[in-house]
Coordinates of C-alpha atoms in Angstrom, one line a residue:
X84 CA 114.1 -41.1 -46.4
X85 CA 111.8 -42.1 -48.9
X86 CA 112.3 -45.0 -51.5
X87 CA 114.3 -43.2 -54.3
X88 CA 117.2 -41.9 -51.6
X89 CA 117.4 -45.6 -50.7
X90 CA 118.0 -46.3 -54.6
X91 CA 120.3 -43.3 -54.7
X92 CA 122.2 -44.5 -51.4
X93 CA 122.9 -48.3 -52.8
X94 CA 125.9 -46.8 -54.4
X95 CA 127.1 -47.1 -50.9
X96 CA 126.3 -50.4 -49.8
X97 CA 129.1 -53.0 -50.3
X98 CA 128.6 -56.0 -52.7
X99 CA 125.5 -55.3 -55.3
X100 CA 127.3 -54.6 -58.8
X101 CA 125.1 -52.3 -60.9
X102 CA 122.8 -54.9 -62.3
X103 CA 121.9 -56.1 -58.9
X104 CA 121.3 -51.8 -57.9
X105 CA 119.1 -51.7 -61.1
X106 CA 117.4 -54.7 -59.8
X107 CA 117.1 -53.2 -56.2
X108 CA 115.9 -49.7 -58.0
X109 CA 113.1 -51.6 -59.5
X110 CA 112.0 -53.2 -56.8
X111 CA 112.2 -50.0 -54.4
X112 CA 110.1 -48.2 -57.0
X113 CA 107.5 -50.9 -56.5
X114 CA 107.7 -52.8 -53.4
X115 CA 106.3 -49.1 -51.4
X116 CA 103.2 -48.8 -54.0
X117 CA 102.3 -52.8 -52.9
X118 CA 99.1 -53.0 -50.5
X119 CA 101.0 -55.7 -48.1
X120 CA 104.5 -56.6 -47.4
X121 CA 104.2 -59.9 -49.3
X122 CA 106.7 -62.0 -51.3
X123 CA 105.8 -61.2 -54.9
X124 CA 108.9 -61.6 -55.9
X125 CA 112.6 -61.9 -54.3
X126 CA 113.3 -58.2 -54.8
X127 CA 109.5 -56.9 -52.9
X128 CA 110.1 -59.2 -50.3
X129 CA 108.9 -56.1 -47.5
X130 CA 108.2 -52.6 -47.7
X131 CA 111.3 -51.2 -48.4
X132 CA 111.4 -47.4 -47.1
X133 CA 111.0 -49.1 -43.7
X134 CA 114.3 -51.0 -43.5
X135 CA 117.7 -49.7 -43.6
X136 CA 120.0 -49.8 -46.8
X137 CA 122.1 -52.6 -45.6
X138 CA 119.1 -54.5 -46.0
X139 CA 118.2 -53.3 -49.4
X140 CA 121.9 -53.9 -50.5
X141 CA 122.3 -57.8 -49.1
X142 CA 118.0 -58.6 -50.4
X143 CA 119.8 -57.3 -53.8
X144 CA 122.4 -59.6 -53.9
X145 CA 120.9 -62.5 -52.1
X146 CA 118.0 -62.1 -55.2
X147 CA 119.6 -64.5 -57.6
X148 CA 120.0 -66.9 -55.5
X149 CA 116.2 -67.2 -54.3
X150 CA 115.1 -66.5 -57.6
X151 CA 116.3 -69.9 -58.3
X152 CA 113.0 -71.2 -56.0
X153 CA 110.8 -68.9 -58.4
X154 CA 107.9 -70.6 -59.5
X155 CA 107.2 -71.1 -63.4
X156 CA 103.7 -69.8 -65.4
X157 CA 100.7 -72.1 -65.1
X158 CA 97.6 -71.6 -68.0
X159 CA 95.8 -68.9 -67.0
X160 CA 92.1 -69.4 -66.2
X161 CA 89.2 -67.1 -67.4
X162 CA 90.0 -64.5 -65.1
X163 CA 93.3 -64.2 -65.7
X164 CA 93.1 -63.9 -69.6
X165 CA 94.6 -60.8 -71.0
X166 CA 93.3 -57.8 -72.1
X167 CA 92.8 -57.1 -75.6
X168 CA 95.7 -54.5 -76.9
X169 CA 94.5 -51.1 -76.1
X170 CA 97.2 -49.4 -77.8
X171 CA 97.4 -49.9 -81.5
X172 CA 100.8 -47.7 -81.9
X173 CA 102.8 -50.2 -79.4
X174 CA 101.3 -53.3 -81.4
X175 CA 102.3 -51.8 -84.7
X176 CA 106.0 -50.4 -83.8
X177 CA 106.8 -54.8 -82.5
X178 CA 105.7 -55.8 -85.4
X179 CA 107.8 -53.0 -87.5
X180 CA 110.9 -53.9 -84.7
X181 CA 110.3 -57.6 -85.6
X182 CA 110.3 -57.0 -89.1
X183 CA 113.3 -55.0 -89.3
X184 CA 115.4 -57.9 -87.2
X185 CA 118.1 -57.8 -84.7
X186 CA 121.3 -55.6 -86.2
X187 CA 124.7 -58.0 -86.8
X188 CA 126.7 -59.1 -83.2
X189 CA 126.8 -61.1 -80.2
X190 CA 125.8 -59.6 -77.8
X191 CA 123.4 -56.2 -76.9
X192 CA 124.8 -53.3 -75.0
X193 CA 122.8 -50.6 -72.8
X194 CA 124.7 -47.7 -71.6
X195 CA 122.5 -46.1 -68.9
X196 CA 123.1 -42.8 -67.1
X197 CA 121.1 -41.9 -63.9
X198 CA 120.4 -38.8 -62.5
X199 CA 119.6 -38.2 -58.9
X200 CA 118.4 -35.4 -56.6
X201 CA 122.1 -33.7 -56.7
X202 CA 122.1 -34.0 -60.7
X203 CA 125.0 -35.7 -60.5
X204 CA 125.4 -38.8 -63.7
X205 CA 125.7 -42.5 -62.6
X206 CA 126.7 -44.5 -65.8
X207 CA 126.3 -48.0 -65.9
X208 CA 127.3 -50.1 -68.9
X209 CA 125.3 -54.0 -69.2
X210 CA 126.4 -56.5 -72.1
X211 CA 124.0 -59.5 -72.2
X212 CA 124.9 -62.0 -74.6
X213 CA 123.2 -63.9 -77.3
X214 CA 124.3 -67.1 -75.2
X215 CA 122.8 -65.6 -71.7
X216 CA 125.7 -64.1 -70.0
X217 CA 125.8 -61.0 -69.0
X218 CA 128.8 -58.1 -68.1
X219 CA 128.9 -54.9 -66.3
X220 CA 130.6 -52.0 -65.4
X221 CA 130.9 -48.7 -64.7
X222 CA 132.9 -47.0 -67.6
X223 CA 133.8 -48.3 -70.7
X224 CA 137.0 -49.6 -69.6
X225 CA 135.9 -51.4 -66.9
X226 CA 133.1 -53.3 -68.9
X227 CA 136.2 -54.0 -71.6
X228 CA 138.4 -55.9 -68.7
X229 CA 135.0 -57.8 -67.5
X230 CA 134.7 -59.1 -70.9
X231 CA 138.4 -59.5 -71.9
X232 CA 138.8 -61.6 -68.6
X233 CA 135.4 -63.7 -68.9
X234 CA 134.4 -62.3 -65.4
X235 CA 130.3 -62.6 -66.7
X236 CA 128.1 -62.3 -63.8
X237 CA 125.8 -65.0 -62.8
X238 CA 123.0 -66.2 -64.8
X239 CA 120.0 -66.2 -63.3
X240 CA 116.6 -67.8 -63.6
X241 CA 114.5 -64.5 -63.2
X242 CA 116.5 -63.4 -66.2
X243 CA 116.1 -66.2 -68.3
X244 CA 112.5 -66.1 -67.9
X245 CA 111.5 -62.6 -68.7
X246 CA 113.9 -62.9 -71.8
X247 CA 111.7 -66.2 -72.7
X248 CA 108.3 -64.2 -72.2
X249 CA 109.2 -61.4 -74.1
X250 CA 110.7 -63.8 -76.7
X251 CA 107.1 -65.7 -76.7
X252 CA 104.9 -62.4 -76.9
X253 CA 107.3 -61.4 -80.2
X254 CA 106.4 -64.8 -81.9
X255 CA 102.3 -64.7 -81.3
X256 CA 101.3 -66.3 -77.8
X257 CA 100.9 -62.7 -75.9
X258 CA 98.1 -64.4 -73.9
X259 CA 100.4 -67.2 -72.4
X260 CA 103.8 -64.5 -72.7
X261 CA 101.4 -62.5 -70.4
X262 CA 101.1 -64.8 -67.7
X263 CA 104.6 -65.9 -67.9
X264 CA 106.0 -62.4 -67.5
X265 CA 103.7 -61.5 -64.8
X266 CA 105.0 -64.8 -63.0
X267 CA 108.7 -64.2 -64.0
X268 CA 109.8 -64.3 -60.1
X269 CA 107.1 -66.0 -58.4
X270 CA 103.6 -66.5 -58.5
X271 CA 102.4 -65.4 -55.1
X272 CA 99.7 -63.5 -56.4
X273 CA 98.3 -66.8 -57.6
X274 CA 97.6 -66.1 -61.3
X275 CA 96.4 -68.9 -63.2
X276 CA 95.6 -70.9 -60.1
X277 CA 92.4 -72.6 -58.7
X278 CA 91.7 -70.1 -55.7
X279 CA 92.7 -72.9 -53.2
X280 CA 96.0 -73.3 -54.7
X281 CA 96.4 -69.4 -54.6
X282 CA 95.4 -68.6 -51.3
X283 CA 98.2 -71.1 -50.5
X284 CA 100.5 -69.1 -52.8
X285 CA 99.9 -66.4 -51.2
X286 CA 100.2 -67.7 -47.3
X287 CA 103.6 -69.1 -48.1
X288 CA 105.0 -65.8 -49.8
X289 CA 103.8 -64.0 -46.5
X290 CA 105.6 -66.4 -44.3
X291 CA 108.9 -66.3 -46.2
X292 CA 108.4 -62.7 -46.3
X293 CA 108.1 -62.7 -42.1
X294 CA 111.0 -65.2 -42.1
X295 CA 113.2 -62.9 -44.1
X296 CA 111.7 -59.5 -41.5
X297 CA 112.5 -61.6 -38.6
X298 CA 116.1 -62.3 -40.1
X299 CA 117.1 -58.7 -40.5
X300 CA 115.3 -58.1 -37.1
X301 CA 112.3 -56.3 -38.5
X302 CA 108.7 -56.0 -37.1
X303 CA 106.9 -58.7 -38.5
X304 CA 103.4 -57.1 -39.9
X305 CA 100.0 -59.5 -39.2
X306 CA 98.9 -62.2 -42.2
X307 CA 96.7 -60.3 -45.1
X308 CA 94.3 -61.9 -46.7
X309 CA 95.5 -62.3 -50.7
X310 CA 94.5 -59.1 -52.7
X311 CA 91.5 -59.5 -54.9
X312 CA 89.3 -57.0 -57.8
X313 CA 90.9 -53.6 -58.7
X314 CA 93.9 -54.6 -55.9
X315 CA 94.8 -57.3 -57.6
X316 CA 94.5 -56.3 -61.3
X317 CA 96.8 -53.5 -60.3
X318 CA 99.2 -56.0 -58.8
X319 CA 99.1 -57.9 -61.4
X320 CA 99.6 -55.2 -63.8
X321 CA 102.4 -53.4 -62.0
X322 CA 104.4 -56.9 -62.2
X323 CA 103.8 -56.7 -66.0
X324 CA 105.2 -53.7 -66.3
X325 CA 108.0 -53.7 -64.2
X326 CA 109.5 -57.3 -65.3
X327 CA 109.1 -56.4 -69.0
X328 CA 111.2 -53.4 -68.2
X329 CA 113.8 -55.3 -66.7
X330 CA 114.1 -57.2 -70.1
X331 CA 114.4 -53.8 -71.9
X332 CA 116.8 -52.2 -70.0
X333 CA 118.5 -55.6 -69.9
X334 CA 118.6 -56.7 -73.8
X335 CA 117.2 -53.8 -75.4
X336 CA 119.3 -54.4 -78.7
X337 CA 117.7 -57.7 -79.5
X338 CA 114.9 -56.8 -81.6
X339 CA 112.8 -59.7 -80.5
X340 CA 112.6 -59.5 -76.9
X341 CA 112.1 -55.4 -77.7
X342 CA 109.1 -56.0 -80.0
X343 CA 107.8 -59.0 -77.3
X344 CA 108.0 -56.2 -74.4
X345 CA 106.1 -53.5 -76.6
X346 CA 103.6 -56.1 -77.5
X347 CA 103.2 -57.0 -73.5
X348 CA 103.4 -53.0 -73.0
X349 CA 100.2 -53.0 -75.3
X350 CA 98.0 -54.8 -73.3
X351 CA 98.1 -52.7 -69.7
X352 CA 94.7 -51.2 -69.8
X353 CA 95.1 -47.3 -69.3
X354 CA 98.6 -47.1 -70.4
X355 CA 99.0 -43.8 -72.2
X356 CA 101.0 -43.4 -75.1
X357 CA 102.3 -40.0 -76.5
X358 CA 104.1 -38.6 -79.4
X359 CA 107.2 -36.3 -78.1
X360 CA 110.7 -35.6 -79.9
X361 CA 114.2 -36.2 -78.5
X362 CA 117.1 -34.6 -79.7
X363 CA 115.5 -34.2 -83.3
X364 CA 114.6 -37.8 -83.3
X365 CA 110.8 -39.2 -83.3
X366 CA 109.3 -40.6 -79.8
X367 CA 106.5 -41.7 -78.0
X368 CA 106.3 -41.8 -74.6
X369 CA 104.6 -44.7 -72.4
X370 CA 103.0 -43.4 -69.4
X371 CA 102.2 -46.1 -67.2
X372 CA 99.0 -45.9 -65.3
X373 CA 99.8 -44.4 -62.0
X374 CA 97.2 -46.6 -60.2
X375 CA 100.1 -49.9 -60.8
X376 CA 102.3 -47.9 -59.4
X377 CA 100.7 -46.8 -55.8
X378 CA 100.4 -43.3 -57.6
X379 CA 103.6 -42.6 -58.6
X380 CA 104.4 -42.0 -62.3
X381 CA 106.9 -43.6 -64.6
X382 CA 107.3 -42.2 -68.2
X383 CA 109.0 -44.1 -70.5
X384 CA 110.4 -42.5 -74.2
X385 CA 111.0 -45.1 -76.7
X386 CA 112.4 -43.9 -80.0
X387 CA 109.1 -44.2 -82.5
X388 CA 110.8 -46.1 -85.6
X389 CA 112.8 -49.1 -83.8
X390 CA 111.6 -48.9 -80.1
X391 CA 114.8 -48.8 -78.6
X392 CA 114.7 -46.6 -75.2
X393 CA 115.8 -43.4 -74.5
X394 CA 115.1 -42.1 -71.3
X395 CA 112.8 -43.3 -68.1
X396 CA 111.5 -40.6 -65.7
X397 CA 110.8 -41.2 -62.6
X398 CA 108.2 -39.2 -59.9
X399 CA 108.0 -40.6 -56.4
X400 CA 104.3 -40.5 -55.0
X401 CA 105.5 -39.4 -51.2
X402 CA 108.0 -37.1 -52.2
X403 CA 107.2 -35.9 -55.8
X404 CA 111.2 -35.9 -56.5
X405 CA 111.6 -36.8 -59.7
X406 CA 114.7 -39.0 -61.2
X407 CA 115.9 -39.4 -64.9
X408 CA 117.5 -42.6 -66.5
X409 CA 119.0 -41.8 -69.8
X410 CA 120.1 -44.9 -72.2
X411 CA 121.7 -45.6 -75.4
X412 CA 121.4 -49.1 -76.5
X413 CA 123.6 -50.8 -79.6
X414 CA 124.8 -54.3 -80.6
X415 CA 128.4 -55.4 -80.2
X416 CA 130.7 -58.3 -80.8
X417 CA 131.9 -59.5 -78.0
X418 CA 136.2 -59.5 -79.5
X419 CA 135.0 -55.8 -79.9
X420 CA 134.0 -54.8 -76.6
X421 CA 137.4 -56.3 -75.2
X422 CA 139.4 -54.6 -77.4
X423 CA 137.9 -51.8 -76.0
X424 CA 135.9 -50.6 -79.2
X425 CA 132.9 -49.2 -77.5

């Protein structure tokens, strides 16, 4: 069983809603391509493929709750400044998503349909609000009686703060949104941080990782020493990328934290961007570099005139099985969306 069955499989473990399996899907994507079972952030806490799903399931729901511990950003150091943008298209599209605003409503809605090994759709429907709140469900109907009965799910920090990085790259800083976003969950990879201070960083991830292998009765694997050069940019990088896309596929509607995200996107050295067409409409596609990603490949198509995804694909490394995420993103009015006018 490699890491995308797990993914597929969470639809059988009780308790994680679908923002907590999106969640869990990101960090299963990730937490296999990381060097060392390390706590980069609550959802990579150990290499996934090698636990069960019950495991998976409870480190999803038990996320918002640790994330709460997360540390913040600190200023970067030389080191750790960013790369200039390497992709002129993804700079020039935020600014043109920036320009054009964030459409009337209260709140933005993704509708996201997955497509596993056996082809079969899994939609998900997310609402997060202009105030922070956010609603799910798994049909329309079922994300209309969330909202008509107020039954929004958690906030959590982790969300808050890649909604504030993205929100910081749109208005100018990309330098310090960088860093933030990188450090959205934790900093255990020590960015920013004298090397003393990150070494420590690093020690005390690993031992709340072996605390939380030894709870679920897990081999607990021998202390690393804290990635550095071409292991750590990539580590570094993959965490750009992958906490960015959870404020996409979170709030995709809001033009600002879309435009902050493509301007983040921008500075990922090696991050190819193509021109493609969906369904008559004008794309590009964002190829992330598969080095980030421990070889696997994730394709992103973004429509090219407002940014908005369309469609994520998906190619597992060990397995080469290959899974599609479809989405259609909108802005809503809350008195709308309980009325059931979706």
């Amino acid at each position: 069983m490699d890491e995308m069955d797990l993914m597929k499989n969470l639809r059988d473990v009780p308790s994680p809603g679908p923002e907590a399996y999106d969640r869990a899907r990101t960090a299963l994507r990730t937490a296999m391509d990381e060097p060392v079972a390390t706590v980069v952030r609550p959802k990579r806490w150990f290499s996934w493929p090698k636990v069960g799903v019950a495991a998976v399931g409870a480190a999803a729901v038990a996320a918002a709750v640790v994330m709460a511990t997360s540390g913040g950003s600190v200023p970067a150091g030389p080191s750790d400044a960013a790369p200039q943008a390497v992709e002129a298209p993804l700079v020039k599209l935020a600014s043109a998503v920036q320009a054009a605003g964030t459409q009337p409503g209260d709140a933005s809605l993704i509708i996201n349909t997955k497509f596993g090994l056996d082809n079969k759709p899994d939609q998900y429907y997310t609402l997060y609000t202009d105030k922070g709140q956010q609603f799910t469900g798994d049909s329309a109907k079922s994300l209309a009686d969330a909202v008509a009965k107020g039954q929004a799910e958690p906030a959590t920090p982790y969300d808050g703060k890649v909604m504030a990085a993205a929100r910081l790259a749109a208005n100018g800083d990309v330098d310090k949104a960088r860093i933030a976003m990188i450090t959205a969950a934790n900093n255990a990879l020590g960015v920013g941080l004298s090397p003393a201070e990150a070494d420590k960083a690093w020690a005390d991830a690993q031992a709340e990782n072996a605390e939380m292998l030894r709870k679920h009765g897990k081999p607990v694997p021998a202390p690393k020493p804290r990635p550095t050069g071409k292991d750590l940019e990539n580590l570094i990088n993959n965490h750009l990328w992958s906490n960015a896309e959870h404020a996409l596929f979170a709030n995709a509607a809001d033009a600002e934290v879309r435009a902050g995200v493509l301007k983040l996107y921008a500075t990922i050295p090696d991050m190819i961007v193509g021109k493609t067409s969906v369904d008559g409409q004008a794309a590009l596609t964002l190829t992330a570099p598969p080095a980030i990603l421990g070889g696997s490949t994730d394709v992103l198509t973004i429509n090219a005139d407002n940014g908005l995804p369309i469609r994520e694909e998906i190619t597992s490394a060990e397995s080469s099985k290959r899974y599609v995420v479809n989405y259609k993103s909108s802005r809503v009015t809350l008195a709308d969306v309980a009325a059931g006018k979706i």
